[in-house]
XYZ file of C-alpha atoms in Angstrom:
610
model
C 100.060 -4.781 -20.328
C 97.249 -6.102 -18.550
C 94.443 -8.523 -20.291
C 91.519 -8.672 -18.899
C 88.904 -11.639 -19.295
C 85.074 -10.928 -19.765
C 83.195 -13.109 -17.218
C 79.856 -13.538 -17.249
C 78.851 -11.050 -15.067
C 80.362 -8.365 -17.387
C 78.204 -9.676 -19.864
C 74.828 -7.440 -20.551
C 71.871 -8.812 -20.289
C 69.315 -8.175 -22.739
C 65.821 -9.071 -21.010
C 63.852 -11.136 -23.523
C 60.837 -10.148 -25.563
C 57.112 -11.254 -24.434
C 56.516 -14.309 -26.124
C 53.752 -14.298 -28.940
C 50.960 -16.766 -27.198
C 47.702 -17.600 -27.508
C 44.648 -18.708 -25.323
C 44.180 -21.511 -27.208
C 47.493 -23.770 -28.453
C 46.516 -23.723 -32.299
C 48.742 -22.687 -35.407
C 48.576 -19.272 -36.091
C 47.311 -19.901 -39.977
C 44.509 -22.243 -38.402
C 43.179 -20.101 -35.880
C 42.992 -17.126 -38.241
C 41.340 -19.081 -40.783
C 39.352 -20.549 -37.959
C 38.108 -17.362 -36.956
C 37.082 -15.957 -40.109
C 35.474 -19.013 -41.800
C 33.575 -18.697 -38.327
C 32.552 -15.119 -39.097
C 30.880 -16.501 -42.340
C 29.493 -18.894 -40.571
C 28.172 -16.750 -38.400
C 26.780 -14.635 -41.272
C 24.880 -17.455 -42.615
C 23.559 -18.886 -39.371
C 21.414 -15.893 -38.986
C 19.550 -16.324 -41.910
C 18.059 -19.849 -40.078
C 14.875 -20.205 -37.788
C 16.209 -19.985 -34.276
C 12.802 -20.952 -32.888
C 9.589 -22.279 -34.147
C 7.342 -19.607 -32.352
C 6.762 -16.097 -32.734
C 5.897 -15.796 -29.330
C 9.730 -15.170 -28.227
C 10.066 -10.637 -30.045
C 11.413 -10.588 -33.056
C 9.922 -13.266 -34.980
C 13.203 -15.579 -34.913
C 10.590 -18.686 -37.164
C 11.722 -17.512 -40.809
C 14.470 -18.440 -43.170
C 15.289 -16.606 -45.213
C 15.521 -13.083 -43.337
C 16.904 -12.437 -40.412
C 14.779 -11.064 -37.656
C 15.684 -9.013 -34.273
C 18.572 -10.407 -32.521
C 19.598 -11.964 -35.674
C 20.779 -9.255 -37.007
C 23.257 -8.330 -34.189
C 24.700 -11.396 -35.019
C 25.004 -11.045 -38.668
C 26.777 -8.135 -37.692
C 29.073 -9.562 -35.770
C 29.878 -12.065 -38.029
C 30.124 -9.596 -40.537
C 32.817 -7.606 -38.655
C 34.932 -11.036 -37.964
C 34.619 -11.373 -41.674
C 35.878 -8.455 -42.192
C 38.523 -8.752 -40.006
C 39.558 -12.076 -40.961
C 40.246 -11.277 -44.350
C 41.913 -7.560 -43.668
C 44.279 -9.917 -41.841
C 44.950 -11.727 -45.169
C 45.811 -8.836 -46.655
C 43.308 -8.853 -48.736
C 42.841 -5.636 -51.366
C 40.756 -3.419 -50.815
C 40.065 -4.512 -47.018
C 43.573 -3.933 -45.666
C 42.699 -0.346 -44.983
C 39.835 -1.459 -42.407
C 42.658 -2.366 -40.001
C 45.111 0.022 -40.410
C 46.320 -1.491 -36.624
C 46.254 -4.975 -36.346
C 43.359 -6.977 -37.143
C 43.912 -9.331 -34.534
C 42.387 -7.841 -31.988
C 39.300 -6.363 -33.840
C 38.755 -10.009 -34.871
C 38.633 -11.635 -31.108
C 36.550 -8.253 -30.148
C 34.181 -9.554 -33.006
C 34.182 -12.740 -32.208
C 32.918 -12.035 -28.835
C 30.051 -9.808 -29.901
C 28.905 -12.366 -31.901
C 29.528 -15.071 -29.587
C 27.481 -13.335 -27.021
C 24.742 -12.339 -28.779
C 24.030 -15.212 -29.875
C 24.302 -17.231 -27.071
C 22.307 -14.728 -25.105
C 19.771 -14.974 -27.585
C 19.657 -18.551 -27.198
C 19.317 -18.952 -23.452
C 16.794 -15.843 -23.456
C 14.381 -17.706 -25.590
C 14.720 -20.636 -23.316
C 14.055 -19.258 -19.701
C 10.905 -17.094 -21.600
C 9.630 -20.081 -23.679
C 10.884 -22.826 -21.119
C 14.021 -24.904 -22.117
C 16.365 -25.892 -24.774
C 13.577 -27.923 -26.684
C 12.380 -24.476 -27.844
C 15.186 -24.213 -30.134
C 15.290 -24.706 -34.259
C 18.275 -26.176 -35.351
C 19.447 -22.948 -36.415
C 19.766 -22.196 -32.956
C 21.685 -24.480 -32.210
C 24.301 -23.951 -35.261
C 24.116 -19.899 -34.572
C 25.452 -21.333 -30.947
C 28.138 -23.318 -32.636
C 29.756 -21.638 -35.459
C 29.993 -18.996 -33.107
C 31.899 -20.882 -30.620
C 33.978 -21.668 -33.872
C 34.931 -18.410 -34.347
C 35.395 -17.128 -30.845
C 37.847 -20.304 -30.347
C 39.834 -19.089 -33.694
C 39.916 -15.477 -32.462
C 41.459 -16.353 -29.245
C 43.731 -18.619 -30.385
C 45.449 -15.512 -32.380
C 49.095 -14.852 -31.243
C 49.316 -11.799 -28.656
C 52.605 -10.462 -26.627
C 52.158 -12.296 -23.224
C 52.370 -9.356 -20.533
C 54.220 -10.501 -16.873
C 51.971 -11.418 -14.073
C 52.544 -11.742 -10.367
C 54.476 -14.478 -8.876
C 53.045 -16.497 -6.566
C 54.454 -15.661 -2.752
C 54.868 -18.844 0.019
C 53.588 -16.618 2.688
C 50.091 -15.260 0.853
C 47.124 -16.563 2.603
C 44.208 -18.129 0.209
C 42.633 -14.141 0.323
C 46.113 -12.928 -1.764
C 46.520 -15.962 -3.694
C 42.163 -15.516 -5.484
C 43.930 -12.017 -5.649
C 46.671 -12.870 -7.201
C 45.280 -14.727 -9.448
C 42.351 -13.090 -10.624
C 44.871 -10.022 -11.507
C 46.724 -11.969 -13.577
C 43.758 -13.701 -15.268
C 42.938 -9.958 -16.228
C 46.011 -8.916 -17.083
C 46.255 -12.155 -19.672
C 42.821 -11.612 -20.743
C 43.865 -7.790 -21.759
C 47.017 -8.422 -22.908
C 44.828 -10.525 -25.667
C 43.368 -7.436 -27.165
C 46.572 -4.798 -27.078
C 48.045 -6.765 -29.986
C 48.108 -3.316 -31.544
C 50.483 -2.159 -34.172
C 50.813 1.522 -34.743
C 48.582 2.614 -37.593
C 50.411 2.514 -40.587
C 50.242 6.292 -42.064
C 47.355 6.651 -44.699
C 48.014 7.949 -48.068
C 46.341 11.400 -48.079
C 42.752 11.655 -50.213
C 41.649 14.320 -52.078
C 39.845 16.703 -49.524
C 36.622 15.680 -51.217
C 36.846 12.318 -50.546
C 37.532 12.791 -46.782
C 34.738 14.778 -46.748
C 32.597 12.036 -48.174
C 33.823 9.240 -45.752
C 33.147 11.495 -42.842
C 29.514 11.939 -44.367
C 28.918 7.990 -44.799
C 30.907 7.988 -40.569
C 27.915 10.218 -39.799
C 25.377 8.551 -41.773
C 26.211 5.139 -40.140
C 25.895 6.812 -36.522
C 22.461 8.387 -37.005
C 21.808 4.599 -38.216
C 22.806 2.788 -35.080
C 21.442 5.648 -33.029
C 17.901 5.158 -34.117
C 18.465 1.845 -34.241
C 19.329 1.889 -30.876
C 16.269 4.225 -29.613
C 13.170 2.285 -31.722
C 14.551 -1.006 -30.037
C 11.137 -2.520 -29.124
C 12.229 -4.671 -26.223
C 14.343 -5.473 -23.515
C 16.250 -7.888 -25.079
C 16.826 -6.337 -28.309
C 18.458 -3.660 -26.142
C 20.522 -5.556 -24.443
C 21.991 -7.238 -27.285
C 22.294 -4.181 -28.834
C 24.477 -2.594 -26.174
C 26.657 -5.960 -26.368
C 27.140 -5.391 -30.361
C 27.459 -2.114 -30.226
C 29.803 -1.591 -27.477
C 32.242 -4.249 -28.704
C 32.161 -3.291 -32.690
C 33.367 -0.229 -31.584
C 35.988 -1.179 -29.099
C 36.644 -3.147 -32.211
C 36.951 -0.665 -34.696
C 39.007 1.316 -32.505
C 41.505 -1.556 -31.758
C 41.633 -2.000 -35.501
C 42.894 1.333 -35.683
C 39.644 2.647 -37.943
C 38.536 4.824 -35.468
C 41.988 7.381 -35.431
C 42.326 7.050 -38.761
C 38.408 8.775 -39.010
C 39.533 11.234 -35.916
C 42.416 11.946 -38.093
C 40.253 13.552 -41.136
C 37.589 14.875 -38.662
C 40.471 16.758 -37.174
C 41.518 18.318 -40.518
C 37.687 18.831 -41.544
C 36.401 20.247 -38.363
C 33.828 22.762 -39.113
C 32.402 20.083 -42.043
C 32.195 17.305 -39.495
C 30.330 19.727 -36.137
C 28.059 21.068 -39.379
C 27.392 17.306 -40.601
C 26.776 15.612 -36.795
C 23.956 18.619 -36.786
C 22.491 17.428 -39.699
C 22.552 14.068 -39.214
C 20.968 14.942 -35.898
C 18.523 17.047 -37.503
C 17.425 14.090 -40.262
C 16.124 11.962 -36.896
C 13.070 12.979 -37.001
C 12.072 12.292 -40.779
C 13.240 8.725 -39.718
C 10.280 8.623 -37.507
C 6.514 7.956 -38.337
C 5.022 9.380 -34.953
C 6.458 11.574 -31.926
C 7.460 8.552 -30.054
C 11.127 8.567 -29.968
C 11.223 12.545 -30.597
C 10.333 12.494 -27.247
C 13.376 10.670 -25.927
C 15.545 12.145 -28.453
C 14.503 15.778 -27.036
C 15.467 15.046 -23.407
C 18.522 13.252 -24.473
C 19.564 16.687 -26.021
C 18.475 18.611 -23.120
C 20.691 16.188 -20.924
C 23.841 16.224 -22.836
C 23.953 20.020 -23.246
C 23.717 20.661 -19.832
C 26.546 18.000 -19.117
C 28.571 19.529 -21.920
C 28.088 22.296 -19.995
C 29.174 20.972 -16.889
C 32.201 19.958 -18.732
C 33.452 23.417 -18.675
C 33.595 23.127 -15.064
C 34.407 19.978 -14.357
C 36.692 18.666 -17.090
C 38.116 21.916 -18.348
C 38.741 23.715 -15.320
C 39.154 21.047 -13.189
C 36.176 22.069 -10.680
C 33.952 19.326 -8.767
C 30.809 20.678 -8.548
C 27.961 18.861 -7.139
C 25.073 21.097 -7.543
C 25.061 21.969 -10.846
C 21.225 21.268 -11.432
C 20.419 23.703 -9.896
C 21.662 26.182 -12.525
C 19.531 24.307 -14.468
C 16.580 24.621 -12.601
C 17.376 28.269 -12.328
C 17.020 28.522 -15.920
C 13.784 26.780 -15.856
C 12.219 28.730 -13.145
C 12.796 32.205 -14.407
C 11.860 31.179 -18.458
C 8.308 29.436 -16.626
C 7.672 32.573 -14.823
C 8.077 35.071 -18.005
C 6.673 32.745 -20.673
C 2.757 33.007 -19.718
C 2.135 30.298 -17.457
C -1.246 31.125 -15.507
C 0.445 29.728 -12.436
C 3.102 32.604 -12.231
C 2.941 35.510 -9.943
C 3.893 37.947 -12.481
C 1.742 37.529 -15.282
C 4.166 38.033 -17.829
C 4.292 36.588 -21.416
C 7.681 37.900 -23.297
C 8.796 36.686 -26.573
C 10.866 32.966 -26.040
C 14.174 34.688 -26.927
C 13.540 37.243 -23.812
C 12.579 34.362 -21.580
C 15.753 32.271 -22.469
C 18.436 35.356 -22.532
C 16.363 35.749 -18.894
C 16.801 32.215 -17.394
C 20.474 32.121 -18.928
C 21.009 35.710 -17.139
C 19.826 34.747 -14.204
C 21.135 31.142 -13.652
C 24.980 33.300 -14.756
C 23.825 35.846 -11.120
C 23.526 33.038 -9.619
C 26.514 31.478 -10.562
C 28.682 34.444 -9.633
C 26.898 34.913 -6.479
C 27.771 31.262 -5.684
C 31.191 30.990 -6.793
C 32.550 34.449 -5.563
C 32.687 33.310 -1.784
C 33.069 29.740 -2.406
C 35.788 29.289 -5.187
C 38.603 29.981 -3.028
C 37.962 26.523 -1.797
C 39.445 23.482 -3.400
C 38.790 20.025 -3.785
C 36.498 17.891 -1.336
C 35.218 21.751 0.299
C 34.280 23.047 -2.744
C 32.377 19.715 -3.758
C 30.451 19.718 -0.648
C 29.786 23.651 -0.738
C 28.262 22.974 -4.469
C 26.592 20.063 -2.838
C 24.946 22.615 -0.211
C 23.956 24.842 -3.022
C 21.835 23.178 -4.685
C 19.731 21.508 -1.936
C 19.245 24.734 -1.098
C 18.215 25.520 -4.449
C 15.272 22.913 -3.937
C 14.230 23.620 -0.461
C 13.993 27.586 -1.268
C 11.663 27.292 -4.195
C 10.145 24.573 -2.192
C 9.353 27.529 0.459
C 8.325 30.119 -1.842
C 4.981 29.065 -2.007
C 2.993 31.888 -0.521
C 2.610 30.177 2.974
C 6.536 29.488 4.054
C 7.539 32.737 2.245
C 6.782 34.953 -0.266
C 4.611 33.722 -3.753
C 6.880 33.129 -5.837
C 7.764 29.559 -7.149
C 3.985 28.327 -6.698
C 5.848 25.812 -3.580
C 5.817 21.904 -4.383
C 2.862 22.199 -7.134
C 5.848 24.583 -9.545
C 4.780 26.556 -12.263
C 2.536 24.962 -14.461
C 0.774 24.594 -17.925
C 3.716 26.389 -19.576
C 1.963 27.363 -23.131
C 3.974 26.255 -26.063
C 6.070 28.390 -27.672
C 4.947 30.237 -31.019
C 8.263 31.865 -32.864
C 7.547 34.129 -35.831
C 3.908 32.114 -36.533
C 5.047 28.821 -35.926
C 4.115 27.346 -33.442
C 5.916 24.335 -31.805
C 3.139 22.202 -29.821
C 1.291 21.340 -33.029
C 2.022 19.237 -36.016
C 3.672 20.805 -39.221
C 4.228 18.675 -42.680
C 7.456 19.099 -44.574
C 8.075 17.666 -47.442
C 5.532 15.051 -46.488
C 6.666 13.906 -43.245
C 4.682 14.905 -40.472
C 6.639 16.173 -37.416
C 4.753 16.455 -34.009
C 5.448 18.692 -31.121
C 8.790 16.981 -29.683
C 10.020 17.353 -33.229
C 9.725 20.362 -33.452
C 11.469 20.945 -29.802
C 13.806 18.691 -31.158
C 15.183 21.290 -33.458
C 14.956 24.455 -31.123
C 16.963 22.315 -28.711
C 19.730 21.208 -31.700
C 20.249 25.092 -32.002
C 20.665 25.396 -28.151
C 23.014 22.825 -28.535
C 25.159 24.248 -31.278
C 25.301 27.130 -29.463
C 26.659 25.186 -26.195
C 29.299 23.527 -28.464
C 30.418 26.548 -30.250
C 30.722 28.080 -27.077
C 32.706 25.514 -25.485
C 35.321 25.094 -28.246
C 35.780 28.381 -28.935
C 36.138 28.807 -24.940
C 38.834 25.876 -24.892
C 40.961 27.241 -27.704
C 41.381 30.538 -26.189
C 43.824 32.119 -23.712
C 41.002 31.454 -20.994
C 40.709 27.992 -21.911
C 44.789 27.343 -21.670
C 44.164 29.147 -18.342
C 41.837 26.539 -16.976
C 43.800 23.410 -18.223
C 46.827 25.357 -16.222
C 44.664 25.542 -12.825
C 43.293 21.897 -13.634
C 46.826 20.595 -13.693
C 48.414 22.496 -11.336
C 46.808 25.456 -9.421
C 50.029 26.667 -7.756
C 51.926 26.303 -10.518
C 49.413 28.753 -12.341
C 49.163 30.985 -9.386
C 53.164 31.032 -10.205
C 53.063 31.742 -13.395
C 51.181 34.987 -13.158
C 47.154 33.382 -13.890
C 44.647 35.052 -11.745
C 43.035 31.699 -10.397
C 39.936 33.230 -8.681
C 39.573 35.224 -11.691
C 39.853 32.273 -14.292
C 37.349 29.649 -11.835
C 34.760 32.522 -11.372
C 34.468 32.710 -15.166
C 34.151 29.077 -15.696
C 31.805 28.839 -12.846
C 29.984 31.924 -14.919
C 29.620 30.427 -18.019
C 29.194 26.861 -16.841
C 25.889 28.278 -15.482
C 24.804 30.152 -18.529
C 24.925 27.596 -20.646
C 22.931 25.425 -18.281
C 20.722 28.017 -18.086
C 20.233 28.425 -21.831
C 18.933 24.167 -21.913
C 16.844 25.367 -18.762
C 14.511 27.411 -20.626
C 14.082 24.945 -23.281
C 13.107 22.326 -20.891
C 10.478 24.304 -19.061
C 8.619 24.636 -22.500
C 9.492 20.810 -23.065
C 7.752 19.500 -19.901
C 5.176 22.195 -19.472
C 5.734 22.215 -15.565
C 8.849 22.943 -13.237
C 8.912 21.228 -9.694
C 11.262 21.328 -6.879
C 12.022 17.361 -7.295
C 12.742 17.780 -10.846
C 16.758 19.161 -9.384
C 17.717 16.722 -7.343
C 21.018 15.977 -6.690
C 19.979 12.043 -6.877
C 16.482 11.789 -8.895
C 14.864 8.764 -10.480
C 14.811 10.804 -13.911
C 17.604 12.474 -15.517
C 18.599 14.947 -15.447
C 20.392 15.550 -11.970
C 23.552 16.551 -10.529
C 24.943 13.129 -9.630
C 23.977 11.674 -13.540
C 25.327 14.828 -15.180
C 28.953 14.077 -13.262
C 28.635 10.436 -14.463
C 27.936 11.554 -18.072
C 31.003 13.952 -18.265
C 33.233 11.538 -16.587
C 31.680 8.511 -18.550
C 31.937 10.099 -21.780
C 35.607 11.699 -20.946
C 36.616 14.856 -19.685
C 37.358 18.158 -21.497
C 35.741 16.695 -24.891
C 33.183 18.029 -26.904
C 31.413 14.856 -27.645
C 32.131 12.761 -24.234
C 29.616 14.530 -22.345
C 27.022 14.313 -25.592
C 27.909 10.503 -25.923
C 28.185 10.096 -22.174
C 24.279 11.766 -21.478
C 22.834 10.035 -24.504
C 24.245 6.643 -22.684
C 22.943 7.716 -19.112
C 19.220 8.929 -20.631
C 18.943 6.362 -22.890
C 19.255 2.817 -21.218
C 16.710 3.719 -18.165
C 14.380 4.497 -20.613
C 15.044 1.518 -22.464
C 15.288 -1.326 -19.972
C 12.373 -0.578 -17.243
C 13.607 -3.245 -15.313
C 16.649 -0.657 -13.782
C 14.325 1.895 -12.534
C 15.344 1.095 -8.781
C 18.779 0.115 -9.237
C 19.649 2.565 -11.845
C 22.555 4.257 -9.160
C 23.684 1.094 -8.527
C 23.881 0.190 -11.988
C 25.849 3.512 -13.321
C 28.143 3.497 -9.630
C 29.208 -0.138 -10.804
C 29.844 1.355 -14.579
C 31.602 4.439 -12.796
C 33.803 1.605 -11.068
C 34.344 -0.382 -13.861
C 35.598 2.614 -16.316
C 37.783 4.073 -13.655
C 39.602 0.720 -13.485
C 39.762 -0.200 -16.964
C 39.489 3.256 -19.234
C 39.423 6.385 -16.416
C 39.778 8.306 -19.537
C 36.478 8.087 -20.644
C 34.847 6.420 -23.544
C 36.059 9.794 -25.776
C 39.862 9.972 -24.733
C 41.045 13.339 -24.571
C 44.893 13.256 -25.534
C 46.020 14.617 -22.938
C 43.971 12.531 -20.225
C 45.160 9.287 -21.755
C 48.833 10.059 -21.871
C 48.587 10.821 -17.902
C 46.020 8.047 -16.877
C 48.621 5.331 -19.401
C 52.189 7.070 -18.213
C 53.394 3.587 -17.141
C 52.116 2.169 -20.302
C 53.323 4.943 -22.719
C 57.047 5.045 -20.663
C 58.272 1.998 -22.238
C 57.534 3.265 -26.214
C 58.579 6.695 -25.126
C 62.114 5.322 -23.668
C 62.754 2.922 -26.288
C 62.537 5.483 -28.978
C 64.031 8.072 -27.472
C 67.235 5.927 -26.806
C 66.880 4.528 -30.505
């Protein structure tokens, strides 16, 4: 009988765990307390003069009550606050963080921290220096610091980073480097538990928490669009943007997606309403006006969805549908400037410009959808310059009348729908709504329509079709799926509904030109922002592409100061998402799984062998 002797080589090894560290060497028990009696802090700091003019917006002089940027911080703090103490286990608060609070807590901290800070050094370059300060200035700069130090001082698992390499030149070693300052820096915020299963509520009660969810977004969306200035807007991206990442690192956010799944048809019915109440928020037609187009430009990139994020179709030229739409309500609807002379009801003109932008659609895509990939985009790309130069040539002198050339079709009379008519003002219920308002509405109806279409498209056999030819065209062409069939009919409908927001549009903006469908164009909407609005807002989701267009609409006409770098701007955002979340700011499941594989493999292994 043999014995054999274990060496150390037959000994497994089991690779260690990623040690729990921090940015900041502090005890864990300090830095959380750190960071939340920060947040309070915070809180209390923006009930303090930050200045001792009113010349700097917001009136920042009184104590008392916050004022403008203030209360971005407060909200900030607030949420740290919040945090904090969910991390204490504190009852009644444990449920905000159902994930982790640590992470929500440094996401706060950095909202406020910026804010703040912002704030500070923006009323010292526009009033000239530091001097212009109160001291509450100076403490909101502070006990923000205070916080932000305690938040990043939290524990996280330390991911690996590169090792250095003798023969990298200085190029690869800022490379190096800088990679592994990210990776560190994001490693900080995916200290992420999994969401510890809720206890169910009685269906009533998820019904009223998605009603207060809705409530609180039509609150930060008109927030958002009655911000007066620049720098209100600004700061309100920063807040905004990072209380949600926060929320949805807290693990708030799935735990709301969870009941909205289960209450589907009571949350798409509330998110109309709530959109619907906008308007009684408002005392003129100011923002009605914005809100109108930012409806008009989401539909049409929900539409686009169909073909882009559904079926997996790059098309470049899909204002031109648009404009299709547009062009053939204009010339039925009245307008002394078309060569027909025709006046038909609205619903005729809009079943017309959504008929005829689907003919063209089918006329396109039959010779062109055998194509894939980089032809097809550049084929679309064709189609709708040609879209602009045609109606650019119809003008009576290049070719036949038709399109009125370069000058469009003009004074478009407003539309007048069993006696009511939509360019004058109406009272209800003493709130007087002006003409955008009243588009406003018609266009949420165009919209429900789009979305109804669109999920009910997705959920059937058609819809599994075009996820099958996204993923895999050959594979689908195995499996028996007619693929020309299945893109033609996306391509169809994909042009309806753009069609559908086309007619709306003309009788928005009275007039229809040639440079209004543009595959680049200072104003939304175009072809190259509707891409960037589905892909921004993530692909083959119902509200991405309404999140995504609101986004892209909204901040040109907030901040005036992007009007000529606006591309640049949204290609550096393009860049940005694609390297940090390519799924989009709305994940769809299946999207994240693929564009995360590496990071879900681990998990997925693990329990698999457990």
């Amino acid at each position: 009988m043999t014995t054999q002797t274990a060496t150390a080589a037959d000994t497994p090894i089991t690779p260690a765990a990623p040690a729990r560290t921090a940015f900041v060497n502090i005890p864990t028990g300090v830095a959380r307390a750190t960071a939340t009696g920060g947040g309070v802090l915070t809180v209390v700091s923006a009930f303090l003069a930050w200045t001792w003019t009113s010349a700097f917006p917001g009136d920042l002089t009184v104590y008392g009550y916050p004022g403008g940027l203030q209360w971005l911080v407060l909200v900030g703090g607030a949420l740290t606050t919040l945090f904090g103490l969910a991390s204490y286990g504190v009852k009644g608060l444990n449920w905000l963080a159902p994930a982790g609070a640590d992470a929500a807590i440094k996401l706060s901290a950095i909202a406020a921290f910026a804010t703040a800070w912002y704030t500070a050094l923006a009323i010292s370059a526009q009033l000239g220096g530091l001097v212009n300060l109160e001291p509450g200035g100076f403490v909101a700069m502070a006990v923000t610091l205070v916080a932000l130090i305690g938040a990043l001082a939290l524990p996280f698992e330390r991911p690996a980073t590169q090792p250095a390499d003798p023969e990298d030149g200085a190029w690869d070693d800022l490379k190096r480097e800088l990679s592994n300052f990210w990776t560190l820096f994001k490693g900080g915020f995916a200290a992420q538990r999994t969401p510890a299963p809720a206890r169910r509520l009685p269906g009533y009660a998820e019904i009223l928490i998605i009603a207060a969810v809705l409530a609180l977004g039509l609150l930060v969306f008109t927030y958002g669009i009655t911000t007066e200035y620049d720098e209100l807007f600004l700061g309100f991206l920063v807040t905004a943007g990072l209380g949600a990442a926060a929320l949805g690192k807290a693990g708030l956010v799935g735990r709301v997606a969870a009941l909205t799944a289960r209450h589907r048809n009571v949350t798409m019915v509330g998110a109309f309403v709530a959109a619907a109440a906008f308007p009684f928020t408002q005392s003129d037609d100011q923002y009605a006006t914005i809100g109108v187009n930012i409806l008009i430009f989401a539909t049409v990139a929900l539409g686009l969805n169909i073909v882009v994020g559904l079926a997996g179709l790059l098309d470049l030229g899909y204002v031109a549908f648009l404009g299709v739409g547009a062009y053939a309500a204009a010339m039925v609807s009245g307008s002394p400037s078309s060569p027909f002379g025709v006046h038909l009801p609205f619903w005729a003109a809009m079943l017309i410009g959504a008929a005829t932008s689907m003919v063209f659609g089918v006329l396109i895509g039959a010779p062109t959808l055998r194509l894939r990939g980089d032809y097809l985009a550049i084929v679309t790309l064709g189609f709708g310059e040609i879209f602009r130069i045609a109606v650019l040539n119809l003008d009576g002198t290049s070719g036949p009348d038709i399109t009125n050339g370069s000058n469009g079709i003009s004074s478009i009379p407003n539309l007048n729908i069993f006696g009511f008519d939509f360019g004058a003002e109406h009272s209800i219920a003493g709130f007087t709504l002006g003409r955008f308002a009243n588009y406003l509405f018609l266009m949420l109806l165009v919209t429900l329509i789009v979305v109804v279409v669109f999920r009910r498209s997705a959920e059937s056999r058609i819809g599994r079709a075009w996820v099958a030819i996204r993923e895999d065209e050959t594979a689908a062409l195995a499996m028996g799926i007619n693929g020309f069939r299945v893109k033609l009919i996306a391509f169809a409908l994909g042009a309806t509904l753009a069609g559908l927001a086309g007619a709306v549009q003309a009788h928005v903006t009275y007039t229809v030109t040639p440079e209004q469908y543009q595959f680049a164009h200072a104003v939304p909407p175009n072809s190259a922002f509707l891409l960037a609005a589905v892909v921004l807002g993530g692909m083959g989701t119902i509200s991405g592409p309404l999140i995504g267009g609101a986004l892209l609409f909204l901040i040109p006409a907030k901040l005036q100061f992007l009007a000529d770098y606006q591309l640049f701007a949204f290609g550096l955002a393009l860049i940005l998402l694609m390297r940090f979340r390519p799924e989009g700011i709305v994940a769809n499941r299946r999207n994240q799984l693929e564009f995360h594989e590496k990071d879900e493999a681990p998990a997925t292994l693990t329990k698999a062998g457990a």
